[in-house]
PDB file of C-alpha atoms in Angstrom:
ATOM      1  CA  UNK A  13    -183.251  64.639-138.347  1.00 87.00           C
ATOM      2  CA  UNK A  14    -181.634  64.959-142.098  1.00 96.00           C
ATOM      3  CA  UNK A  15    -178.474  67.378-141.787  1.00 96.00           C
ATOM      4  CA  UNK A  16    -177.945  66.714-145.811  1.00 98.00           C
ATOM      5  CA  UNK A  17    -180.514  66.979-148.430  1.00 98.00           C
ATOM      6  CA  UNK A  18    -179.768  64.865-152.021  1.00 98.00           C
ATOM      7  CA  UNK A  19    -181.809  66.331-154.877  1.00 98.00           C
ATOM      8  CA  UNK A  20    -182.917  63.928-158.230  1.00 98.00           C
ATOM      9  CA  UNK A  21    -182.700  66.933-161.077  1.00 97.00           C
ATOM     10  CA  UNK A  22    -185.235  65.707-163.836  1.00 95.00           C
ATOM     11  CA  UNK A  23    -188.668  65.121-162.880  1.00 95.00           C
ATOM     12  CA  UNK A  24    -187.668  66.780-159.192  1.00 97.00           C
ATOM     13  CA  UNK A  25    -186.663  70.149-159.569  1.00 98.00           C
ATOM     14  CA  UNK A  26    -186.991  70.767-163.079  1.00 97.00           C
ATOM     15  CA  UNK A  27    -189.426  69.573-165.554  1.00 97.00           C
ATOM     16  CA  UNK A  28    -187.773  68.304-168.493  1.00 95.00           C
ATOM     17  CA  UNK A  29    -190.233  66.817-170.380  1.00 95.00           C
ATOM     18  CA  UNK A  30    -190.717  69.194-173.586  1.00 96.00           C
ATOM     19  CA  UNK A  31    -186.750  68.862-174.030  1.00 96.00           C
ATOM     20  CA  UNK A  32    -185.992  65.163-172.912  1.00 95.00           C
ATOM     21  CA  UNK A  33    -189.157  63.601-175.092  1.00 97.00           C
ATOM     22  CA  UNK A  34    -187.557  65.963-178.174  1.00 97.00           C
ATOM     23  CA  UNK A  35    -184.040  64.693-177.887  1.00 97.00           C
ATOM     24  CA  UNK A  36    -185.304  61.205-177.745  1.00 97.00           C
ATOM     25  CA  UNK A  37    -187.726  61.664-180.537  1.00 97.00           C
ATOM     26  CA  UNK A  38    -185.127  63.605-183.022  1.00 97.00           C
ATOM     27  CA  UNK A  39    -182.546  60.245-182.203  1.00 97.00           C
ATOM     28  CA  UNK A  40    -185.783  57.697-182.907  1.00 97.00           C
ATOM     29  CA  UNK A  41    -186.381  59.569-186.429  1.00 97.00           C
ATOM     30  CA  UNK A  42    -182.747  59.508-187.223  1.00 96.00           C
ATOM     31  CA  UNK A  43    -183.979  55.410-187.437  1.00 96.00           C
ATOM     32  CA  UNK A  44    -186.915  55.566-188.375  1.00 96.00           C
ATOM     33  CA  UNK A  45    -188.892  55.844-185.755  1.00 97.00           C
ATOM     34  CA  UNK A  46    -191.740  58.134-185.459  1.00 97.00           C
ATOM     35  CA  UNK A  47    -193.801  59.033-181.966  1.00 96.00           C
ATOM     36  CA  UNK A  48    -196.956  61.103-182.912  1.00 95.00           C
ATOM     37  CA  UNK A  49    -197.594  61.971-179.476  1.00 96.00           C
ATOM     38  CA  UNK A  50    -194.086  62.699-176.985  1.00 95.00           C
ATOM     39  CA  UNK A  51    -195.605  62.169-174.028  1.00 94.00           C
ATOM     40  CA  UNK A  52    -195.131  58.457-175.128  1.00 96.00           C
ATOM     41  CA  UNK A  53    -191.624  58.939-173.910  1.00 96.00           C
ATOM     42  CA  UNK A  54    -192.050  60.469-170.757  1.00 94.00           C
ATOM     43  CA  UNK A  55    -190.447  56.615-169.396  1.00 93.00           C
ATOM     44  CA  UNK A  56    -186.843  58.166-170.604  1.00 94.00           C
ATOM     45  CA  UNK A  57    -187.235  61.190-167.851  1.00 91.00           C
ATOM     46  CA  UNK A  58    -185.367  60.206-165.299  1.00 83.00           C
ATOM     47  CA  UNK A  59    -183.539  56.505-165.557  1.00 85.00           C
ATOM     48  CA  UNK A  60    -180.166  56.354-167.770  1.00 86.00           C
ATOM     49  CA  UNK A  61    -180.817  56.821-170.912  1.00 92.00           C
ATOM     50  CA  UNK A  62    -178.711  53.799-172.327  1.00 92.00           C
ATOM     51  CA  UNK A  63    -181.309  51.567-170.315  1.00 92.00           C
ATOM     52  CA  UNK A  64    -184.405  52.939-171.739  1.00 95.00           C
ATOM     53  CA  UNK A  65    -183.468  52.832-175.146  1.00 97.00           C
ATOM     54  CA  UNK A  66    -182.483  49.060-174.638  1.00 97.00           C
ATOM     55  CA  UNK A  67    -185.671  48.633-172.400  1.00 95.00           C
ATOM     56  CA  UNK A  68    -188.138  50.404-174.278  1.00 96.00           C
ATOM     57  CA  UNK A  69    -187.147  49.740-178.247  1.00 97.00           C
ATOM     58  CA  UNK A  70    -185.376  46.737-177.728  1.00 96.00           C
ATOM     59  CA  UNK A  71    -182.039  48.616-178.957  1.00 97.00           C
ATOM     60  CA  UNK A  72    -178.085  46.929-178.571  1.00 96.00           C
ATOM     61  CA  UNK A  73    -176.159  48.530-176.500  1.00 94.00           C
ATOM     62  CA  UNK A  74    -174.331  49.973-178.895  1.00 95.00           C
ATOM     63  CA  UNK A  75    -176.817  51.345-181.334  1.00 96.00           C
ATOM     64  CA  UNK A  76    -177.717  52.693-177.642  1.00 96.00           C
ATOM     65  CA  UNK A  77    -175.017  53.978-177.245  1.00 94.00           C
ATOM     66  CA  UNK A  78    -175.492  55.521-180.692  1.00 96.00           C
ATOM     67  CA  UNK A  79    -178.849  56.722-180.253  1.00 96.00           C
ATOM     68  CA  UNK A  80    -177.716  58.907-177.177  1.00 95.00           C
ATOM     69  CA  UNK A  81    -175.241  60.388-179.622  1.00 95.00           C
ATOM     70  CA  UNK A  82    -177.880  61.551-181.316  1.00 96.00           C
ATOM     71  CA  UNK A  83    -179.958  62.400-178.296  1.00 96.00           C
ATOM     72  CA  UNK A  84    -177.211  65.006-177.341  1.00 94.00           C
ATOM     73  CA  UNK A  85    -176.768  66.734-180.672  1.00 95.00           C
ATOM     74  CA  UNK A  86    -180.242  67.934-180.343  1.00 96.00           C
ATOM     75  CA  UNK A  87    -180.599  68.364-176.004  1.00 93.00           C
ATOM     76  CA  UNK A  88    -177.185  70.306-176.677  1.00 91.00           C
ATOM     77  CA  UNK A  89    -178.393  73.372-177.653  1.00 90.00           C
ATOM     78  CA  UNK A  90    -182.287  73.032-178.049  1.00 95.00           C
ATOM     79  CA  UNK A  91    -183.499  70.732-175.529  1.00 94.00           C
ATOM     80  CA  UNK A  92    -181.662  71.627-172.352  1.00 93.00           C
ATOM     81  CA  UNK A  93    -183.214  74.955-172.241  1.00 93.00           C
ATOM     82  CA  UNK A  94    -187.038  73.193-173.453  1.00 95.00           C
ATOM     83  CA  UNK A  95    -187.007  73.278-169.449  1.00 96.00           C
ATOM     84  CA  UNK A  96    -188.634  74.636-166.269  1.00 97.00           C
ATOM     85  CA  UNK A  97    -188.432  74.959-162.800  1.00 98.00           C
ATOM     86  CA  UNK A  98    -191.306  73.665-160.470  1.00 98.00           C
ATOM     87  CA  UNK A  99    -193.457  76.315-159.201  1.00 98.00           C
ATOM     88  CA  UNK A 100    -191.855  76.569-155.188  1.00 98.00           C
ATOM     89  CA  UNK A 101    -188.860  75.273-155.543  1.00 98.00           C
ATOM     90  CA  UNK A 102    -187.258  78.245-155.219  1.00 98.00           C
ATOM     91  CA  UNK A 103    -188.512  78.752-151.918  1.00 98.00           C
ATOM     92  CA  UNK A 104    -187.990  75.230-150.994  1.00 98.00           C
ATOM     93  CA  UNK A 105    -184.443  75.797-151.441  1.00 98.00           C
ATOM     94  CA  UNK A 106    -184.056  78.846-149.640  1.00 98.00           C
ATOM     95  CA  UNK A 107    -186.179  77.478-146.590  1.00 98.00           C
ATOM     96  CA  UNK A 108    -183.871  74.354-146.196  1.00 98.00           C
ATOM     97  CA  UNK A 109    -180.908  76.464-146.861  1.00 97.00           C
ATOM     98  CA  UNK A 110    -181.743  78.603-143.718  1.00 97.00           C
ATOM     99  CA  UNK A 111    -182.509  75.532-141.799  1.00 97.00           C
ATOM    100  CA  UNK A 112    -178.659  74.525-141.939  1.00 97.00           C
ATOM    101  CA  UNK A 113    -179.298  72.004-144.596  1.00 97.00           C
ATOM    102  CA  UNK A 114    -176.931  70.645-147.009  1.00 97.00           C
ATOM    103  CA  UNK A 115    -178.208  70.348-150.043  1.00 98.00           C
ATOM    104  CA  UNK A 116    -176.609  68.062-153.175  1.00 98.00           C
ATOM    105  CA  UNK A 117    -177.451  67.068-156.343  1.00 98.00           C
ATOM    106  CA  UNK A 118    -177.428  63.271-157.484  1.00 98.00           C
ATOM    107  CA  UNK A 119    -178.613  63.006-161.294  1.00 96.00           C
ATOM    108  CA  UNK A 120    -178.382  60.301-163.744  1.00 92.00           C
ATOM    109  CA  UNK A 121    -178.073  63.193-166.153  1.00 92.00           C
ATOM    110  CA  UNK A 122    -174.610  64.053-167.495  1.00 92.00           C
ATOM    111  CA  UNK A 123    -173.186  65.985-165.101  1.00 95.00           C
ATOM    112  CA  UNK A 124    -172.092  68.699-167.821  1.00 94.00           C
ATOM    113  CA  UNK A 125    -175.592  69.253-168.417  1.00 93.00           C
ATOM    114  CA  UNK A 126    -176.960  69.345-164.691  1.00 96.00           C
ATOM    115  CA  UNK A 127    -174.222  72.097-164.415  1.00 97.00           C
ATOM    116  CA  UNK A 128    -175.195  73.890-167.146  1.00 95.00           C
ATOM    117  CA  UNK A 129    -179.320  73.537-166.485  1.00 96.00           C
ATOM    118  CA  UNK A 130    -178.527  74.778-162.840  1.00 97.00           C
ATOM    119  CA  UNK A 131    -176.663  77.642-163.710  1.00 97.00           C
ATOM    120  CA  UNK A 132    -179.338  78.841-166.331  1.00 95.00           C
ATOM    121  CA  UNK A 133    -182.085  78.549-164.096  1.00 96.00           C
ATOM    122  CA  UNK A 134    -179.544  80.041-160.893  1.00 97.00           C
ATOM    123  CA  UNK A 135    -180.282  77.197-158.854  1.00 98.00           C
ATOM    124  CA  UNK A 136    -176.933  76.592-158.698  1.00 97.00           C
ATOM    125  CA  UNK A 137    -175.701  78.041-155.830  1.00 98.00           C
ATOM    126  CA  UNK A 138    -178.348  76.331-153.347  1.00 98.00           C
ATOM    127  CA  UNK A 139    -175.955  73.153-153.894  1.00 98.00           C
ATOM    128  CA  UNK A 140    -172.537  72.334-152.248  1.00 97.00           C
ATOM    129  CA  UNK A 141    -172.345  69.601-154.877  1.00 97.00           C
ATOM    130  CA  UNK A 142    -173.703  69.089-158.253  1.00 98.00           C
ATOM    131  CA  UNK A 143    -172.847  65.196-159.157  1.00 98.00           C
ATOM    132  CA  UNK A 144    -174.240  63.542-161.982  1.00 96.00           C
ATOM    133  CA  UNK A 145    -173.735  60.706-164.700  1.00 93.00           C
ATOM    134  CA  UNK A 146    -170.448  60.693-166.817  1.00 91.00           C
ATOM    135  CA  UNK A 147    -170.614  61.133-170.784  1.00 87.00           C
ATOM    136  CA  UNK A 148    -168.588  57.617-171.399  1.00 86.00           C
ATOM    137  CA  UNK A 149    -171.237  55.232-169.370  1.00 79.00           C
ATOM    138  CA  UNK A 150    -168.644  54.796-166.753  1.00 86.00           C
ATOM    139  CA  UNK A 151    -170.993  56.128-163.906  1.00 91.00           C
ATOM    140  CA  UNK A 152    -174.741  55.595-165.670  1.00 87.00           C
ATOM    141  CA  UNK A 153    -176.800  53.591-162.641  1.00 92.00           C
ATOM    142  CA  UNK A 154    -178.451  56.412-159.942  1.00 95.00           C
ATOM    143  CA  UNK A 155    -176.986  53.974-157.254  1.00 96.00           C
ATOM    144  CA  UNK A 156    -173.204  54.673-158.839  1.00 96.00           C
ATOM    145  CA  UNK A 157    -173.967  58.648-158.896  1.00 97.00           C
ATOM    146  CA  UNK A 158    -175.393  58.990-155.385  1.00 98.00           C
ATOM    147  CA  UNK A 159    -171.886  57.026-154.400  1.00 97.00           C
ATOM    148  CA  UNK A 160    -169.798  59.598-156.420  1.00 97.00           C
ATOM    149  CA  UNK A 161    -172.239  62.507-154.959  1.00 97.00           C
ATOM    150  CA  UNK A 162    -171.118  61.533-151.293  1.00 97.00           C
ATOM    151  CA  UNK A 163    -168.044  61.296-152.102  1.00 96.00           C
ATOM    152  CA  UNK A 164    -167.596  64.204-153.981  1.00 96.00           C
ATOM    153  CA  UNK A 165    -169.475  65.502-151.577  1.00 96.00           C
ATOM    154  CA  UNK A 166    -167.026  64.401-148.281  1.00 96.00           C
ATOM    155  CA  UNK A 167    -164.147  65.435-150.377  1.00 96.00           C
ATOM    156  CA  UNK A 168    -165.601  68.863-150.858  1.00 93.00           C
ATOM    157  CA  UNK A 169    -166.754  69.544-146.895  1.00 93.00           C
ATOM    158  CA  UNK A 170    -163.910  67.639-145.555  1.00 93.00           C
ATOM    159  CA  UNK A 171    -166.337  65.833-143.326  1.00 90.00           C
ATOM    160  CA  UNK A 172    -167.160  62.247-143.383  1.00 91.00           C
ATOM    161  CA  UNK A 173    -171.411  61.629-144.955  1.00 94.00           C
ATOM    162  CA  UNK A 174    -173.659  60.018-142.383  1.00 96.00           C
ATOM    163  CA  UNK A 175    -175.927  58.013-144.808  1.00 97.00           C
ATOM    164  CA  UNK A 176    -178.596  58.073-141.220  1.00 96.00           C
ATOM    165  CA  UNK A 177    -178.991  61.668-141.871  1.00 97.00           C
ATOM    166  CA  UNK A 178    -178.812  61.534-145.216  1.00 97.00           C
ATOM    167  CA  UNK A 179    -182.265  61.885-147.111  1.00 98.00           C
ATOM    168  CA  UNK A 180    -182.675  61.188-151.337  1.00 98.00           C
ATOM    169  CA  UNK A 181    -185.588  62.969-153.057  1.00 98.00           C
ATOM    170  CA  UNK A 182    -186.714  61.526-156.242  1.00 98.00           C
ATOM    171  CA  UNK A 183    -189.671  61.121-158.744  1.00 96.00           C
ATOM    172  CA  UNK A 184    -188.298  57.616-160.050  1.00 95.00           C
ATOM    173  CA  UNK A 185    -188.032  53.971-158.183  1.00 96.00           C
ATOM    174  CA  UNK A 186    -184.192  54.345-159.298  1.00 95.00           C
ATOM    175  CA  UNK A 187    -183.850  57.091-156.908  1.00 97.00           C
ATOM    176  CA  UNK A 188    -185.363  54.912-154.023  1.00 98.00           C
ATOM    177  CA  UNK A 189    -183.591  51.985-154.568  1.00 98.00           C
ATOM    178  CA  UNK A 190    -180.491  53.947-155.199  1.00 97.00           C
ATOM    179  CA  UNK A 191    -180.646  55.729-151.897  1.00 98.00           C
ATOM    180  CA  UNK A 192    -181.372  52.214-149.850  1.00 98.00           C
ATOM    181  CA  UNK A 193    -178.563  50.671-151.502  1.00 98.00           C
ATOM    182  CA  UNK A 194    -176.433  53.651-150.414  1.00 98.00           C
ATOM    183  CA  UNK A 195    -177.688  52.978-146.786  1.00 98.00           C
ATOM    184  CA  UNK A 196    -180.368  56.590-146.966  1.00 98.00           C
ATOM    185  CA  UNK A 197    -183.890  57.137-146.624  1.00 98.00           C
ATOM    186  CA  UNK A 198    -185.869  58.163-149.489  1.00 98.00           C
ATOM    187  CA  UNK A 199    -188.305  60.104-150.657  1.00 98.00           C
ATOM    188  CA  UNK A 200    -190.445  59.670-153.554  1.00 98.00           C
ATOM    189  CA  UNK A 201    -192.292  62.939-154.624  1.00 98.00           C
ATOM    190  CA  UNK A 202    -195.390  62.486-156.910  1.00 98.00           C
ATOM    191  CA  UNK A 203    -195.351  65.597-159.101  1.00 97.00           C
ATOM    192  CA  UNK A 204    -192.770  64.627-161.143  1.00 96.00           C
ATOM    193  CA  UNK A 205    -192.768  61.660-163.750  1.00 94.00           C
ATOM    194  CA  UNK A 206    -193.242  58.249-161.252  1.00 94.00           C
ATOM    195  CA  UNK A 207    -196.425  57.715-159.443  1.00 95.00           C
ATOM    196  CA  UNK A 208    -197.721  57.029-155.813  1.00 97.00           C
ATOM    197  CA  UNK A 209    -197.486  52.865-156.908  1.00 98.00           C
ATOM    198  CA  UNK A 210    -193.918  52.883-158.518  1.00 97.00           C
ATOM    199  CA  UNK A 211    -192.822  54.754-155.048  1.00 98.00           C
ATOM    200  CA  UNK A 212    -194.587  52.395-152.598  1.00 98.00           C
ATOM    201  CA  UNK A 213    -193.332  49.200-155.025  1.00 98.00           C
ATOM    202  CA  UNK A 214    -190.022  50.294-154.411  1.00 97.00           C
ATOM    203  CA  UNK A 215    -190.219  51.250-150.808  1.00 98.00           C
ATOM    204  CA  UNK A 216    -189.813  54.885-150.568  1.00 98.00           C
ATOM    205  CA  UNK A 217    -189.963  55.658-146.811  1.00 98.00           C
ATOM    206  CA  UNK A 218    -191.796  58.998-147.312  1.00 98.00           C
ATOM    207  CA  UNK A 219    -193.950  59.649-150.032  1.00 98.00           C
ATOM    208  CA  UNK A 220    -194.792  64.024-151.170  1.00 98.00           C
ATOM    209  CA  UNK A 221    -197.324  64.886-153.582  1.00 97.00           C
ATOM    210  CA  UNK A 222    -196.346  68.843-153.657  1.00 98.00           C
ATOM    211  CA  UNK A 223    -193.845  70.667-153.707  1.00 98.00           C
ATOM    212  CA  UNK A 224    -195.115  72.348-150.609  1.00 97.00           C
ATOM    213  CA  UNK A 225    -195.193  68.465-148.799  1.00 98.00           C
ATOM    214  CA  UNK A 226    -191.309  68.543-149.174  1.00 98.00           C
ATOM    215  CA  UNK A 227    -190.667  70.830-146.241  1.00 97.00           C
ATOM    216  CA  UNK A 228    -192.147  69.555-143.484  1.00 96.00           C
ATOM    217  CA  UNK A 229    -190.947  66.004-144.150  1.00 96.00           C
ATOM    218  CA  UNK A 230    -187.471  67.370-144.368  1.00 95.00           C
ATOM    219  CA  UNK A 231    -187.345  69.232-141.219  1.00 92.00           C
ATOM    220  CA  UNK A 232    -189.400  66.451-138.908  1.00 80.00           C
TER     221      UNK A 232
END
């Protein structure tokens, strides 16, 4: 049984999508790039940015670097809130809350910003942690956050994380592969922005197409 639930944010329990695929496309134009249609760039929701520039548009890693700059100027006060909660996750929370479950964040988004998406959407106080990626690149790979998020995590309970009953949820394969490299089971959910192969190509161990599907795999 999982005593400790790790949430992705993105793609998991928010959709980002309308404010992600603007930030990216306001830092493309700013070099002349132009995507007609944004869902185009639904690939940036959900790995580190600073990859998928470099993976996608073939950028440096510093005019990476640069383009996230950019990125932020506009997700700063525009695209952060170009956001929504999935439809039952409210309850989902609540439900595993009254279960005795622990329940964490682990987000390759700054962590500044998970804060600040939480709090606007009061989801905040379902988590004992909130963890994310730093703003300097220090702490950018998912594997490197969900590290920091059981730490931070151990630090904040004063009790020591059992990775065995430990359990990652995630739309992305960086979410799987992050958990198994952090010695956790994962779970790929397919409402979000990865799809049933990208799970099973990475291993997930449970796969959720809902919301609703979350639950019962959680409490089993």
């Amino acid at each position: 049984m999982f005593d400790t639930i790790f949430f992705d944010l993105d793609g998991t329990l928010t959709d980002p999508g309308e404010g992600v695929t603007n930030s990216v496309a306001f830092a493309l134009e700013k070099r002349g790039i132009y995507v007609a249609d944004h869902r185009d760039l639904y690939c940036f929701i959900g790995p580190p940015l600073k990859v998928s520039f470099q993976k996608f548009y073939g950028f440096s890693a510093a005019d990476a670097s640069r383009a996230i700059e950019d990125y932020r100027v506009y997700y700063h006060d525009r695209g952060i809130y170009e956001n929504e909660v999935y439809p039952g996750m409210e309850d989902l929370l609540q439900s595993l809350r009254a279960a005795g479950k622990t329940l964490a964040v682990a987000t390759s988004k700054p962590e500044v910003f998970a804060i600040r998406v939480l709090e606007y959407f009061h989801l905040d106080d379902y988590f004992t942690v909130i963890a994310g990626a730093s703003m300097d690149d220090s702490r950018t790979a998912k594997a490197d956050v969900i590290t920091y998020a059981m730490e931070k995590l151990t630090a904040q309970t004063g009790k020591q994380l059992n990775p065995s009953t430990t359990l990652m949820i995630g739309d992305r394969s960086h979410d799987v592969l992050g958990a198994h490299k952090n010695g956790m089971a994962a779970l790929g959910i397919l409402y979000g922005y990865g799809d049933r192969a990208e799970m099973e190509a990475a291993e997930a161990d449970y796969i959720a197409e809902t919301v609703a599907d979350i639950l019962p795999i959680t409490l089993s």
